[in-house]
PDB file of N, CA and C in Angstrom:
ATOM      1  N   UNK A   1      21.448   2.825  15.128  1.00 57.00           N
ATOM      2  CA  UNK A   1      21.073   4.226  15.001  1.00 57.00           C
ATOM      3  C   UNK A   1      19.566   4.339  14.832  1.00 57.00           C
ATOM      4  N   UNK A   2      19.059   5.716  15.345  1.00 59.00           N
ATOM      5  CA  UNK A   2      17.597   5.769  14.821  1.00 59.00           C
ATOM      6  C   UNK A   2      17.325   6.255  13.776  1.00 59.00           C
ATOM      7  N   UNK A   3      16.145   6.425  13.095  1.00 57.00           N
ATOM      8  CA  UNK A   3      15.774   6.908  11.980  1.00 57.00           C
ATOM      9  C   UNK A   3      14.940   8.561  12.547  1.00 57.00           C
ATOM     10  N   UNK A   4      14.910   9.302  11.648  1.00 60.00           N
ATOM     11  CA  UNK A   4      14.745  10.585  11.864  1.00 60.00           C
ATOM     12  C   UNK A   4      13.373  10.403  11.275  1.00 60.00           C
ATOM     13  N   UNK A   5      12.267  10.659  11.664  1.00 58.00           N
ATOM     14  CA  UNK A   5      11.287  10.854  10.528  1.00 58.00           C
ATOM     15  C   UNK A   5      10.684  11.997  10.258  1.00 58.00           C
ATOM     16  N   UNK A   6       9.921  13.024   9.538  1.00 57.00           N
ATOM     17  CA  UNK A   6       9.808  14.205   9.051  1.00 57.00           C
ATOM     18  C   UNK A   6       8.633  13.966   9.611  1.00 57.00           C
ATOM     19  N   UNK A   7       7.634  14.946  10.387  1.00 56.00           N
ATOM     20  CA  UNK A   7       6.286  14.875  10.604  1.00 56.00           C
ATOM     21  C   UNK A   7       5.719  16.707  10.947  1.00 56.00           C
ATOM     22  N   UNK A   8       5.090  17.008  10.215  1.00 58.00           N
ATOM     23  CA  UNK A   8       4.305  18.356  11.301  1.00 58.00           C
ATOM     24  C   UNK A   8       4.561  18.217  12.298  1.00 58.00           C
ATOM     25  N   UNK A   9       5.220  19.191  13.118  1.00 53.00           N
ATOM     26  CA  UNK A   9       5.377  19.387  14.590  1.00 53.00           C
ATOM     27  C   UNK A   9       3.922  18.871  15.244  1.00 53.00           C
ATOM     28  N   UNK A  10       2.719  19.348  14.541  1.00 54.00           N
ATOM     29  CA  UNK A  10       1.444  19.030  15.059  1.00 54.00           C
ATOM     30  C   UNK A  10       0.749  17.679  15.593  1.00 54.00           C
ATOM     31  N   UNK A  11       1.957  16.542  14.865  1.00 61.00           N
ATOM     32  CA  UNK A  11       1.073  15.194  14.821  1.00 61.00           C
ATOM     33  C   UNK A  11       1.862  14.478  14.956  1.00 61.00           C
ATOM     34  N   UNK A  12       1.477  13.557  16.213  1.00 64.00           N
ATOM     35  CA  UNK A  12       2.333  12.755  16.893  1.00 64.00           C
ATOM     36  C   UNK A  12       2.401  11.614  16.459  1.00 64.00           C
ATOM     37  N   UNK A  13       3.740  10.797  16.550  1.00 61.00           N
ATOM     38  CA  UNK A  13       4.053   8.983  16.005  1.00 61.00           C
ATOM     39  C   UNK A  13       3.328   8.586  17.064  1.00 61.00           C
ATOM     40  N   UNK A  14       2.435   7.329  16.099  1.00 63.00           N
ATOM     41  CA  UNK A  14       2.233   6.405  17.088  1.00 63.00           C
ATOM     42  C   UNK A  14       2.893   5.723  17.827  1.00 63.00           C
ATOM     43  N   UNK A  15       2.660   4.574  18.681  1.00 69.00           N
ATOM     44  CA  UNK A  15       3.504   3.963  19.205  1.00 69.00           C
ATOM     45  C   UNK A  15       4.286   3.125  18.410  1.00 69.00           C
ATOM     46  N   UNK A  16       3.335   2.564  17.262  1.00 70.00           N
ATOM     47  CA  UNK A  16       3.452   1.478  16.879  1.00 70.00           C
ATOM     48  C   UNK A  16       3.433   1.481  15.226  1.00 70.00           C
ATOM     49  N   UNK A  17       4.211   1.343  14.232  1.00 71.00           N
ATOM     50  CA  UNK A  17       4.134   1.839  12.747  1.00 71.00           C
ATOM     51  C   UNK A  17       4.114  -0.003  12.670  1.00 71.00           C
ATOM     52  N   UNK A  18       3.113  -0.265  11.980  1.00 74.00           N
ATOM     53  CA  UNK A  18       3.463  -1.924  10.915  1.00 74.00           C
ATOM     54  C   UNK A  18       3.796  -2.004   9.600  1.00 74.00           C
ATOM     55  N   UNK A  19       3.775  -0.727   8.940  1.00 75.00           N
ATOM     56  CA  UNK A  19       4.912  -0.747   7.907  1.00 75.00           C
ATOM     57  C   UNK A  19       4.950   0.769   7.461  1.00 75.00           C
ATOM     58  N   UNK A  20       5.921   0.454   6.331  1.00 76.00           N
ATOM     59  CA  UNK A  20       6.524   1.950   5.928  1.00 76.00           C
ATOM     60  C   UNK A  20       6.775   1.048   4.563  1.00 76.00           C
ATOM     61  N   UNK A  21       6.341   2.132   3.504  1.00 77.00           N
ATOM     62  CA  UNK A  21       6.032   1.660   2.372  1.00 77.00           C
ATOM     63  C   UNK A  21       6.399   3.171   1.292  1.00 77.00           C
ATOM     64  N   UNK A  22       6.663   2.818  -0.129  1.00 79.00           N
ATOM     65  CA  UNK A  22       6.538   4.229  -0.717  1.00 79.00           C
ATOM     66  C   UNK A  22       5.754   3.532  -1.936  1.00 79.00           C
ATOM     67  N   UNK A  23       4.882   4.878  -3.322  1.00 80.00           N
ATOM     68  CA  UNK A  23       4.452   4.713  -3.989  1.00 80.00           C
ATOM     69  C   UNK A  23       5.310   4.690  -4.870  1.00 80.00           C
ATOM     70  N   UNK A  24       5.160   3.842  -6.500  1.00 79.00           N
ATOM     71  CA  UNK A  24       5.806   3.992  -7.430  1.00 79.00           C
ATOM     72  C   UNK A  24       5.062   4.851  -8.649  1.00 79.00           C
ATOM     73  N   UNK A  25       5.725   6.091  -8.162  1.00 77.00           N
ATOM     74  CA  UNK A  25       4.692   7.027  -9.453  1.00 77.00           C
ATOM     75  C   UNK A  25       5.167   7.029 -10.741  1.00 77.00           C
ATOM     76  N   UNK A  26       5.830   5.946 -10.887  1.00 77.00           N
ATOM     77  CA  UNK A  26       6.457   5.611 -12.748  1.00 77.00           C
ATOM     78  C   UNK A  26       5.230   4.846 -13.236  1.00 77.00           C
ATOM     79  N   UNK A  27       4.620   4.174 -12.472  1.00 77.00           N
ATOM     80  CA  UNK A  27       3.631   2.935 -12.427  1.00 77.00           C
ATOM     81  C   UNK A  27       2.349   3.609 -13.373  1.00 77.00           C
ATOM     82  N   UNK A  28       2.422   4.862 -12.627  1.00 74.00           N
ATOM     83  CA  UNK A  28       0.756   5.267 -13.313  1.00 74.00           C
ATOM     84  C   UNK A  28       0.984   6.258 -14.289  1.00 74.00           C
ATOM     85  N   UNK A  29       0.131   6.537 -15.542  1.00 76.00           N
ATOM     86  CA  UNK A  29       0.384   7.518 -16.704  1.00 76.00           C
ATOM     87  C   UNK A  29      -0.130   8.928 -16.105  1.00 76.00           C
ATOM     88  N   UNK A  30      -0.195  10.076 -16.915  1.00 75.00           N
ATOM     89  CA  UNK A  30      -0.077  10.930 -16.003  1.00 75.00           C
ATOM     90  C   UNK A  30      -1.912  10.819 -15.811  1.00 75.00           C
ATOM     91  N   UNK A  31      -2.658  10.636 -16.274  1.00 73.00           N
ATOM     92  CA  UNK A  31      -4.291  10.854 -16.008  1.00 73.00           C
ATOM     93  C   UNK A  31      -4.424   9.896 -15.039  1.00 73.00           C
ATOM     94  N   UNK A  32      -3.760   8.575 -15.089  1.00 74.00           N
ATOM     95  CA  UNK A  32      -4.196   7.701 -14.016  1.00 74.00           C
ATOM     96  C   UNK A  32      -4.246   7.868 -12.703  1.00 74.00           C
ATOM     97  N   UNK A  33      -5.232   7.955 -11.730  1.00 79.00           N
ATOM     98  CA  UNK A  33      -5.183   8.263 -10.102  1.00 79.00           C
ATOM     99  C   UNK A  33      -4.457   7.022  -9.186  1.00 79.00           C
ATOM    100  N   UNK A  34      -4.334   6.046  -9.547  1.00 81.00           N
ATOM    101  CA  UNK A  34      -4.074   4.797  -9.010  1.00 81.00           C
ATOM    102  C   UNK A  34      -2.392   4.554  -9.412  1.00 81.00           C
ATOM    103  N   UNK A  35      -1.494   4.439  -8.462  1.00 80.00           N
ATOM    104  CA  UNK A  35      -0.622   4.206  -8.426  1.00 80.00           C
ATOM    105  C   UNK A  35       0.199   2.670  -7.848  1.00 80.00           C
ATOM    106  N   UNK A  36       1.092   2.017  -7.219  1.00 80.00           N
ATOM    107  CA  UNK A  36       1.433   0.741  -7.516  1.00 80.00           C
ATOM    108  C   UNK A  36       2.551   1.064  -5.736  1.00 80.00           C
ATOM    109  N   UNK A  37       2.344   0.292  -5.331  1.00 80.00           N
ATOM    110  CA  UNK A  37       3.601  -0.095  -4.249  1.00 80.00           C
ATOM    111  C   UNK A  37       5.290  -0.285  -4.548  1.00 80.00           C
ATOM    112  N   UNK A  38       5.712   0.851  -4.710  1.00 79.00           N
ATOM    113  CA  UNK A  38       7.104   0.611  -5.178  1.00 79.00           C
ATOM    114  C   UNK A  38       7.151  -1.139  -4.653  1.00 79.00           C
ATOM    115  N   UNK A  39       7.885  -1.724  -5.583  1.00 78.00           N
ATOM    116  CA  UNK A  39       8.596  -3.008  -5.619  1.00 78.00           C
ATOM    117  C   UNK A  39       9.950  -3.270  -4.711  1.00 78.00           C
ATOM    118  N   UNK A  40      10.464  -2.017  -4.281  1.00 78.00           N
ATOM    119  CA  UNK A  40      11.670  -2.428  -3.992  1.00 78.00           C
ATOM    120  C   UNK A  40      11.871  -1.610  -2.591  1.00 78.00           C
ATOM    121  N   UNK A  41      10.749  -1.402  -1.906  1.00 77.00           N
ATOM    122  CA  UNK A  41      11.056  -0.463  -0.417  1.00 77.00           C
ATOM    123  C   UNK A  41       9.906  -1.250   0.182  1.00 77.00           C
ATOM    124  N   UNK A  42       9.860  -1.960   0.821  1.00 77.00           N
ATOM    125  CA  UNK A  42       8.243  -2.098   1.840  1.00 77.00           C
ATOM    126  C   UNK A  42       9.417  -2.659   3.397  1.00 77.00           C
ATOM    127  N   UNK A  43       8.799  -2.481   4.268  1.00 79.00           N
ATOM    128  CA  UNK A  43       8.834  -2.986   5.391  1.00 79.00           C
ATOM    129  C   UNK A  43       7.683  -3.177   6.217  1.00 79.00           C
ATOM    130  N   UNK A  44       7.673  -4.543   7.082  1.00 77.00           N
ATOM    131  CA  UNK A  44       5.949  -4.480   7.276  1.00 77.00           C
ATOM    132  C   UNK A  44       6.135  -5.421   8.871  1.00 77.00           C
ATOM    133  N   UNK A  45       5.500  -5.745   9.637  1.00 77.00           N
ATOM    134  CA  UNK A  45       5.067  -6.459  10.857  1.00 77.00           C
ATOM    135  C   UNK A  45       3.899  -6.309  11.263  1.00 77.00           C
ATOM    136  N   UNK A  46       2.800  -6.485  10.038  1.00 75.00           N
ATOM    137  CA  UNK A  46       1.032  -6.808  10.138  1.00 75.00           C
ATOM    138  C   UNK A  46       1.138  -7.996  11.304  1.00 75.00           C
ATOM    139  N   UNK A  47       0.114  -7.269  12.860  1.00 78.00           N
ATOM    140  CA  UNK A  47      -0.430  -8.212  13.318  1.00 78.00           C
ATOM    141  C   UNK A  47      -0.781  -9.693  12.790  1.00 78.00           C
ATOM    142  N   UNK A  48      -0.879 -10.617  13.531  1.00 85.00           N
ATOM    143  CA  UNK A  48      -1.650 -12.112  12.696  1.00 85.00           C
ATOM    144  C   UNK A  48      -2.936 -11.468  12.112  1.00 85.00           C
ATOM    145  N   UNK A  49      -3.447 -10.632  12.675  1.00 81.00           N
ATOM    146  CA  UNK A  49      -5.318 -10.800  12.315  1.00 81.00           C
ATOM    147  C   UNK A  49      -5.183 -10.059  11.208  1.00 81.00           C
ATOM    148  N   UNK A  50      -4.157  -8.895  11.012  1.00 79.00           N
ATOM    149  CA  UNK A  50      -3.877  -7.915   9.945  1.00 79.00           C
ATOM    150  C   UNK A  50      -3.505  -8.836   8.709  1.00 79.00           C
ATOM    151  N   UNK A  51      -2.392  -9.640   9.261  1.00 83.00           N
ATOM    152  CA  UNK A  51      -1.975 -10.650   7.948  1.00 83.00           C
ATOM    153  C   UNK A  51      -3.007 -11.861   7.377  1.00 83.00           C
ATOM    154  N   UNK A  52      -3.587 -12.091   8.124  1.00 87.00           N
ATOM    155  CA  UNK A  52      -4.662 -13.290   8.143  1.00 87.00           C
ATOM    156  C   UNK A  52      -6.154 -12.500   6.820  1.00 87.00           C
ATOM    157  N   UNK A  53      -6.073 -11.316   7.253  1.00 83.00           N
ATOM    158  CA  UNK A  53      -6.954 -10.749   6.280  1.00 83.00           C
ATOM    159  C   UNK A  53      -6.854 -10.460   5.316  1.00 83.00           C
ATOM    160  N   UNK A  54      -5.360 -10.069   5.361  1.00 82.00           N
ATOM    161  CA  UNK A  54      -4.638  -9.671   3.745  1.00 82.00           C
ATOM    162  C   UNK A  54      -4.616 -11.112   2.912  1.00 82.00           C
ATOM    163  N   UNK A  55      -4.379 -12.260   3.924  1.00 87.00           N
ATOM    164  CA  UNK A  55      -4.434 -13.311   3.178  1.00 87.00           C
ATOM    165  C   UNK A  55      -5.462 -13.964   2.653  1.00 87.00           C
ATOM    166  N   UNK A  56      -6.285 -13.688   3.055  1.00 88.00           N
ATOM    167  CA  UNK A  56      -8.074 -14.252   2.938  1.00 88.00           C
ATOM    168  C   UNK A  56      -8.630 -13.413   1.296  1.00 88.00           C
ATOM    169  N   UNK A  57      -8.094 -12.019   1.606  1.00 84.00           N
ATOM    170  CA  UNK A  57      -8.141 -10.907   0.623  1.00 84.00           C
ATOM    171  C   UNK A  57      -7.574 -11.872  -0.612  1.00 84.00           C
ATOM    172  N   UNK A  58      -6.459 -11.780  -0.352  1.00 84.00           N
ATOM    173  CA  UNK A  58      -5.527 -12.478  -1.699  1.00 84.00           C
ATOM    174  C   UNK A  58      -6.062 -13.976  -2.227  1.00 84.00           C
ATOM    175  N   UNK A  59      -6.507 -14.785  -1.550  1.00 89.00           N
ATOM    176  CA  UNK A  59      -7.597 -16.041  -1.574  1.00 89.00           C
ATOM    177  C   UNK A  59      -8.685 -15.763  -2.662  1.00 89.00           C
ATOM    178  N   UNK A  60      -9.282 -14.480  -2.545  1.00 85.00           N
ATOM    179  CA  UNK A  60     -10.364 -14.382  -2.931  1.00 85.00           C
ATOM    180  C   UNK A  60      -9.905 -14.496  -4.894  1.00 85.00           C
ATOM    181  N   UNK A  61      -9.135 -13.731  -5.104  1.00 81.00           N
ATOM    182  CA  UNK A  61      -8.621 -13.488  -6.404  1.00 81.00           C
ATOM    183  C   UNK A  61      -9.544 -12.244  -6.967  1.00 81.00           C
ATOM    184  N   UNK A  62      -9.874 -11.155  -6.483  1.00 86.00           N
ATOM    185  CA  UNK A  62     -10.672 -10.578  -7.029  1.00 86.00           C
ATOM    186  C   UNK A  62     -10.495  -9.771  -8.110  1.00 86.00           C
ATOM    187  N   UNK A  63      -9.535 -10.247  -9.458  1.00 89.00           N
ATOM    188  CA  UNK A  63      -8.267  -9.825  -9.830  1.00 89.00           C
ATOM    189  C   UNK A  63      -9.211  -9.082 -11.400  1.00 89.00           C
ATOM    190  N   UNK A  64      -9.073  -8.562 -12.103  1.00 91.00           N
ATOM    191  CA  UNK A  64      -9.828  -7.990 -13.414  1.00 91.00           C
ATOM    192  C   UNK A  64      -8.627  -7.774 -14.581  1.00 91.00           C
ATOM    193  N   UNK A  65      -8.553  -8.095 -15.653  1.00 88.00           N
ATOM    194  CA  UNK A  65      -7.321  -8.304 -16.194  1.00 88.00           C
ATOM    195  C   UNK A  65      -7.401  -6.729 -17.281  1.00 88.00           C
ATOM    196  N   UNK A  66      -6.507  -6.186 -18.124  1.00 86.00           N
ATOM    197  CA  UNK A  66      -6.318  -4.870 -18.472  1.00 86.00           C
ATOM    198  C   UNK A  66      -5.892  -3.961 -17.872  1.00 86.00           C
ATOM    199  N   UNK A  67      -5.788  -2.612 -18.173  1.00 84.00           N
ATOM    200  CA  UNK A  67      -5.312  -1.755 -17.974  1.00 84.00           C
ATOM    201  C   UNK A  67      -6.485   0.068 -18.014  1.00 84.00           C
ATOM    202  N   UNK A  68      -6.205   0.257 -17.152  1.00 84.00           N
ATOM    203  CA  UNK A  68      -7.560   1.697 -17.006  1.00 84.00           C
ATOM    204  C   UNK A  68      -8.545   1.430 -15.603  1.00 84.00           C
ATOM    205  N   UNK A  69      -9.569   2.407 -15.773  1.00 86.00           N
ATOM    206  CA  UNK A  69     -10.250   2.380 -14.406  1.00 86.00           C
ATOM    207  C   UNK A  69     -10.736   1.457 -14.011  1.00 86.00           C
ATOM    208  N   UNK A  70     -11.230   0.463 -14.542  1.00 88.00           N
ATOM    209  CA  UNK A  70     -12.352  -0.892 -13.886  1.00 88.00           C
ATOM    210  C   UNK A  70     -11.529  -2.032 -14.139  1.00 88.00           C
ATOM    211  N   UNK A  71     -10.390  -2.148 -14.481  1.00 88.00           N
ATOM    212  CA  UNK A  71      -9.107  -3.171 -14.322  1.00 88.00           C
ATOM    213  C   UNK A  71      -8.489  -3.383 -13.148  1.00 88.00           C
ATOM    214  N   UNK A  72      -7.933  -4.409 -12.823  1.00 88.00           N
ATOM    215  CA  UNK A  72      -6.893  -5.176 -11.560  1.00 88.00           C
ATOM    216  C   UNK A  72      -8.000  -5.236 -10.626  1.00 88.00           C
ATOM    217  N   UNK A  73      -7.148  -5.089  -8.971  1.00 88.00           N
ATOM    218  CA  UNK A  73      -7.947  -5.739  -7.987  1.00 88.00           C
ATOM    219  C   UNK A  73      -8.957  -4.973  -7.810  1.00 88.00           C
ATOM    220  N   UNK A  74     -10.087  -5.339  -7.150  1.00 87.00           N
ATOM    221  CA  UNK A  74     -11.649  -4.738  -7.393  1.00 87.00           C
ATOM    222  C   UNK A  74     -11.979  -4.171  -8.486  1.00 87.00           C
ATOM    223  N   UNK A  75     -11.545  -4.426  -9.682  1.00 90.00           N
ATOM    224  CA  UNK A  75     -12.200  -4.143 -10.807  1.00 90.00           C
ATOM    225  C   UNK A  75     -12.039  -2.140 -10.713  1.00 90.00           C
ATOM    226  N   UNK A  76     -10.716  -1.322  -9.684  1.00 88.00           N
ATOM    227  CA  UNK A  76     -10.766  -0.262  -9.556  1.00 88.00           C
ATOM    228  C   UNK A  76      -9.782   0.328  -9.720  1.00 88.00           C
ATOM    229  N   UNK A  77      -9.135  -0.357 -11.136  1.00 85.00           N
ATOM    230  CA  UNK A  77      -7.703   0.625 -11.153  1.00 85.00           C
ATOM    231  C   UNK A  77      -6.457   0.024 -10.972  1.00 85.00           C
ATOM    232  N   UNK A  78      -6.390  -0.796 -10.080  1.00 85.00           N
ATOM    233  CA  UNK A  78      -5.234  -1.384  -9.576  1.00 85.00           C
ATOM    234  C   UNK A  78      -4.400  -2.437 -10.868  1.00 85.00           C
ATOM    235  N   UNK A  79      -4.627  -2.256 -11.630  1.00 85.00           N
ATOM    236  CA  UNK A  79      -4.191  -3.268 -12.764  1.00 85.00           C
ATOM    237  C   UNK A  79      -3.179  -2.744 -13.875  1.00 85.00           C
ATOM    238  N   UNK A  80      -2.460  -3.740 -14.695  1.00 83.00           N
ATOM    239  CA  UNK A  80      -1.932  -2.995 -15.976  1.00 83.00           C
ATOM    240  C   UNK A  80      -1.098  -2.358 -15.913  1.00 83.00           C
ATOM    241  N   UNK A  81      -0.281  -2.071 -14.409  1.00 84.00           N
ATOM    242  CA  UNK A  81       0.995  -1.895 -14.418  1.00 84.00           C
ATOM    243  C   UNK A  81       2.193  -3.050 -13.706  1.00 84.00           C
ATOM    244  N   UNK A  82       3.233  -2.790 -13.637  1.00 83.00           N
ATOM    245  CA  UNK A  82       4.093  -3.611 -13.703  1.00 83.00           C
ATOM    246  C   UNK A  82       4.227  -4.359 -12.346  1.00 83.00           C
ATOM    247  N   UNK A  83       3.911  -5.440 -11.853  1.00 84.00           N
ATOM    248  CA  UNK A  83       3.634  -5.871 -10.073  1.00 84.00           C
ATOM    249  C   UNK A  83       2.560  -5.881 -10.224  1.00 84.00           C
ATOM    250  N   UNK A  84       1.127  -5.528 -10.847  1.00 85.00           N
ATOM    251  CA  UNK A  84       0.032  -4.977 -10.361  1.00 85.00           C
ATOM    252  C   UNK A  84      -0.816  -6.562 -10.219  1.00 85.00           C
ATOM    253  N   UNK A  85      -0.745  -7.445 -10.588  1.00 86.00           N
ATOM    254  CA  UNK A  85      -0.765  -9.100 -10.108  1.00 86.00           C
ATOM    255  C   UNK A  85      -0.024  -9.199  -8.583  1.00 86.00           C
ATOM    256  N   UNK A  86       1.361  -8.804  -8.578  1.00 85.00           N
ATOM    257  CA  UNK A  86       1.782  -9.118  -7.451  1.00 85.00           C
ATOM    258  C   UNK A  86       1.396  -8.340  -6.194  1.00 85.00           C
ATOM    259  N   UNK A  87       2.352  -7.859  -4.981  1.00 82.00           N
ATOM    260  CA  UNK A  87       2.612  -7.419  -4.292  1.00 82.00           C
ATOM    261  C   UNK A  87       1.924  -5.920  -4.497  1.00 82.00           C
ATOM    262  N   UNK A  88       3.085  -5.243  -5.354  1.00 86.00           N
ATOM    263  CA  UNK A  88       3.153  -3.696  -5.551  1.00 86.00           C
ATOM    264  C   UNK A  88       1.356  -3.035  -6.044  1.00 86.00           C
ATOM    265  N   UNK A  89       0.423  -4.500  -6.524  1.00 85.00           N
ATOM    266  CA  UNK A  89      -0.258  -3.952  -6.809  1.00 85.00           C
ATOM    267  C   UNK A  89      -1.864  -3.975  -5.757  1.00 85.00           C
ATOM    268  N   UNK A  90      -1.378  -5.299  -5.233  1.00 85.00           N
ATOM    269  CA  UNK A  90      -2.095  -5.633  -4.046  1.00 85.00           C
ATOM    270  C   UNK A  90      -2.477  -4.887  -3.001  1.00 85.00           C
ATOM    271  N   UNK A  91      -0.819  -4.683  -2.136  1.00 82.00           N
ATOM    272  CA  UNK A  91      -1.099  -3.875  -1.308  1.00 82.00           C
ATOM    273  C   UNK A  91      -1.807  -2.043  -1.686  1.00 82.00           C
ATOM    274  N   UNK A  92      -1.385  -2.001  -2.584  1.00 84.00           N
ATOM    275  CA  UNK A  92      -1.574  -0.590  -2.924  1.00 84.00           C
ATOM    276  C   UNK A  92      -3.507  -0.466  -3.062  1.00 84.00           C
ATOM    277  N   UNK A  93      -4.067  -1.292  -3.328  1.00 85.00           N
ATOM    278  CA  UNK A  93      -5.260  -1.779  -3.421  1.00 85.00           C
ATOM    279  C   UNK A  93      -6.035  -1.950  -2.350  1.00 85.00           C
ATOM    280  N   UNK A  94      -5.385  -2.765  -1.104  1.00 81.00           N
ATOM    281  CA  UNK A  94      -5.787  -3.521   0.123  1.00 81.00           C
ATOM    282  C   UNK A  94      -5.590  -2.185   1.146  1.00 81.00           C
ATOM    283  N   UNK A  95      -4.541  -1.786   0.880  1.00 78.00           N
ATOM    284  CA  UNK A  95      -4.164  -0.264   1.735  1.00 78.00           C
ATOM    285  C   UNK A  95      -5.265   1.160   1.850  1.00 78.00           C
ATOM    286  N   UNK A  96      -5.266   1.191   0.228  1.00 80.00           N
ATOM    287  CA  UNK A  96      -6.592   2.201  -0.049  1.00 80.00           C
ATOM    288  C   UNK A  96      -8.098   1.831  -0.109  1.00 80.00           C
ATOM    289  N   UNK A  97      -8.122   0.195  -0.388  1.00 77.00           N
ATOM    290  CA  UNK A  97      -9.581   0.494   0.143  1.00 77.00           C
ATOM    291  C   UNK A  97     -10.280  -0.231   1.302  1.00 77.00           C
ATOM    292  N   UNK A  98      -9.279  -1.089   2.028  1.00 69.00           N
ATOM    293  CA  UNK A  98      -9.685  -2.428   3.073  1.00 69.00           C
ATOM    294  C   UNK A  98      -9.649  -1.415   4.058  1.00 69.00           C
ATOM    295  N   UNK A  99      -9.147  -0.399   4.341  1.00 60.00           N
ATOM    296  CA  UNK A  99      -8.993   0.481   5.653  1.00 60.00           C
ATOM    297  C   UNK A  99      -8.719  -0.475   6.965  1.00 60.00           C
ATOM    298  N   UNK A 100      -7.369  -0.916   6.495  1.00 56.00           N
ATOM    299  CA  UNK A 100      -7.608  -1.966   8.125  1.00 56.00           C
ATOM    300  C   UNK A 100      -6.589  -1.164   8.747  1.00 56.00           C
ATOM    301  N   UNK A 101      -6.810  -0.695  10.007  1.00 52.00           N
ATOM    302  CA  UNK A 101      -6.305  -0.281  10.845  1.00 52.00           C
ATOM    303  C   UNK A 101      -4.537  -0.374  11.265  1.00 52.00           C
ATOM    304  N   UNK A 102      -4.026  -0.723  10.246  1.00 51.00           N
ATOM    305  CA  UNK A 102      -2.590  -0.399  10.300  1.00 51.00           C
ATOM    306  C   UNK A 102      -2.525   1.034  10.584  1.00 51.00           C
ATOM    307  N   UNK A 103      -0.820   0.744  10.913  1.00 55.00           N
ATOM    308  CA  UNK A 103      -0.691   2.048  10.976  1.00 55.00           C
ATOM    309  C   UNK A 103       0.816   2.180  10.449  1.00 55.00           C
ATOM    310  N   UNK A 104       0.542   3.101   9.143  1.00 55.00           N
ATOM    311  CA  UNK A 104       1.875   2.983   8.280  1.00 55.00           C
ATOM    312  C   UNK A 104       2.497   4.083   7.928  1.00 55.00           C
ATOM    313  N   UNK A 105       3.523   4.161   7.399  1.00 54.00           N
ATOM    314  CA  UNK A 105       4.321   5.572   7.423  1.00 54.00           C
ATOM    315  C   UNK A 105       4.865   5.217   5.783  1.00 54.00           C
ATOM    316  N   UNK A 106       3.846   6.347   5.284  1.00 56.00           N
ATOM    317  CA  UNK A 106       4.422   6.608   3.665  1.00 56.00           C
ATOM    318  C   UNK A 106       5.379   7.314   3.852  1.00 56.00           C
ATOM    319  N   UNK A 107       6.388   6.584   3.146  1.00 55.00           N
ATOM    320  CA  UNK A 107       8.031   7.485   2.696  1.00 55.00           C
ATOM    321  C   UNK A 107       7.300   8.180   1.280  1.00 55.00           C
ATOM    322  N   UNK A 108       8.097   9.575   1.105  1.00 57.00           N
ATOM    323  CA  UNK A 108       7.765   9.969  -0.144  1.00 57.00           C
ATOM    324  C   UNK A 108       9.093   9.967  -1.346  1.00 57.00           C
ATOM    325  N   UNK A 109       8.642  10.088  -2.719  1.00 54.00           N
ATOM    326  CA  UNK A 109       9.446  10.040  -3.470  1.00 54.00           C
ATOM    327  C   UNK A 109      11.058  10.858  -3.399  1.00 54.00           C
ATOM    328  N   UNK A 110      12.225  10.422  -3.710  1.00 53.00           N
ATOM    329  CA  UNK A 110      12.920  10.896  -3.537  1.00 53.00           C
ATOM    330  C   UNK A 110      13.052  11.845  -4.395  1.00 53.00           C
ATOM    331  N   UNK A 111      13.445  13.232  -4.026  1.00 48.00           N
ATOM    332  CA  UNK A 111      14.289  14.090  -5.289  1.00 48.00           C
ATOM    333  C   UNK A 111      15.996  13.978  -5.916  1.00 48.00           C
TER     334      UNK A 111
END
């Protein structure tokens, strides 16, 4: 079966989605702007050069330990919640500020 996806009539799917991902807004308190990669929804098929960078990224360790604005990865937030070492906190990090040319489809929170 296909999947239905919700979009403005205005704006067309690409050809090509390399992942579909949602946020985990339990992750952040309510002042915090920085939120976390739900843990338990990602789907992904990053090009090699896409994955090769994320991996080089993750190499680096650019990791800041605590919790608040100048904590986790780049010293910008990304830290101090639950994943925020792993995955959930990585990508959420690498997504918002590496701008690499994926092309991904945020699911939004369920009601």
């Amino acid at each position: 079966k296909r999947i239905a996806i919700q979009k403005p009539y205005h704006q067309l799917l690409p050809n090509r989605i390399d992942a579909f991902y949602t946020r985990d807004i339990t992750s952040a308190r309510p002042w915090e702007k920085v939120t976390a990669v739900q843990g338990g929804f990602l789907v992904a098929r990053p090009s090699m050069e896409h994955f090769e960078q994320y991996r080089k990224f993750i190499l680096e360790a650019n990791y800041v330990g605590g919790r608040g604005p100048t904590s986790g990865w780049g010293g910008l937030g990304y830290g101090g919640f639950q994943g925020a070492m792993a995955y959930q906190g990585v990508l959420a990090y690498f997504h918002d500020h590496h701008r690499v040319p994926w092309t991904l489809g945020r699911v939004g929170k369920c009601n």
